[in-house]
XYZ file of C-alpha atoms in Angstrom:
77
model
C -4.073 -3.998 -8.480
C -6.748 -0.809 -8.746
C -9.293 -2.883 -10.387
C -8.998 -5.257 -7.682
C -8.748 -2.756 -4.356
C -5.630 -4.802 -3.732
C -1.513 -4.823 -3.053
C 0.525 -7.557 -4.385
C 4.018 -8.654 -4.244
C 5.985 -9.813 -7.091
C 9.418 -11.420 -6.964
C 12.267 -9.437 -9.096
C 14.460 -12.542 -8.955
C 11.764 -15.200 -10.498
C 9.185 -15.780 -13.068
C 5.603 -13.883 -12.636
C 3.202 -16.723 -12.722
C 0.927 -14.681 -9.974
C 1.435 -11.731 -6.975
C 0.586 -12.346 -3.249
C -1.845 -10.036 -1.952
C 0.095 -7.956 0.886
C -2.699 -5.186 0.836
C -6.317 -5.849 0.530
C -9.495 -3.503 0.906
C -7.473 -0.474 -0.678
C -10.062 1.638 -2.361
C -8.051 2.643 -5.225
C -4.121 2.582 -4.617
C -2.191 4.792 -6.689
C 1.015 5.047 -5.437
C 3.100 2.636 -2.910
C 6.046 3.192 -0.898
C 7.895 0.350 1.119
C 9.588 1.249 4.390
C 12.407 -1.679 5.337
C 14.687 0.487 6.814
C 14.477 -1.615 10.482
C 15.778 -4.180 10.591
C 13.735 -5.718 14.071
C 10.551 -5.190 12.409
C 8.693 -5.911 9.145
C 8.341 -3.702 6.012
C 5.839 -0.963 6.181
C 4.061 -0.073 3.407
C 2.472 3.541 2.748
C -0.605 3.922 0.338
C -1.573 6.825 -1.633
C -5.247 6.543 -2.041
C -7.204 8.451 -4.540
C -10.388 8.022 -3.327
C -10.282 10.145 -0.244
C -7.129 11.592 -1.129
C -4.722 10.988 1.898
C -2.210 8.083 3.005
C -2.425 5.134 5.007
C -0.624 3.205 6.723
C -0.159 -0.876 6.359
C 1.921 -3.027 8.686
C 2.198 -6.787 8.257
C -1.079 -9.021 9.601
C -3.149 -5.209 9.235
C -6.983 -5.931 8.309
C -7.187 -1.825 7.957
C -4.793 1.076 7.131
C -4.755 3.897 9.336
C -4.936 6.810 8.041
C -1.038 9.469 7.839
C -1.910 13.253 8.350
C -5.029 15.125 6.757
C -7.140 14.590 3.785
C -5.279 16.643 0.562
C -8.863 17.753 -1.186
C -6.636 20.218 -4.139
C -3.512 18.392 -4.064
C -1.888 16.763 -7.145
C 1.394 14.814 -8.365
């Protein structure tokens, strides 16, 4: 939700009457990846954030990302 600075989650198997917020305080998401590959621990979910240009990192109850590797200033796609 860029307008928003938000994540949601949407069902696939029901009805969209309205997303939960997963991710919130995201300066611009742009593009989301969802690791579930454990199965002792949560999801993780990895932001691409324009503003800044870089990734974070989210893991469930978070109140901030942290930040995956260095800032990409001339990167693209």
């Amino acid at each position: 939700d860029l307008g928003n600075t938000r994540v949601q989650i949407f069902s696939l198997n029901q009805p969209s009457t309205g997303g939960t917020t997963a991710v919130f305080k995201v300066v611009e998401p742009n593009k989301i990846y969802v690791d579930d590959d454990d199965d002792n621990t949560e999801p993780t979910i990895y932001i691409a954030v324009f503003v800044g240009n870089r990734v974070e990192k989210w893991t469930k109850g978070a109140t901030h990302g942290v930040q995956i590797g260095d800032e990409c200033r001339s990167c693209s796609g």
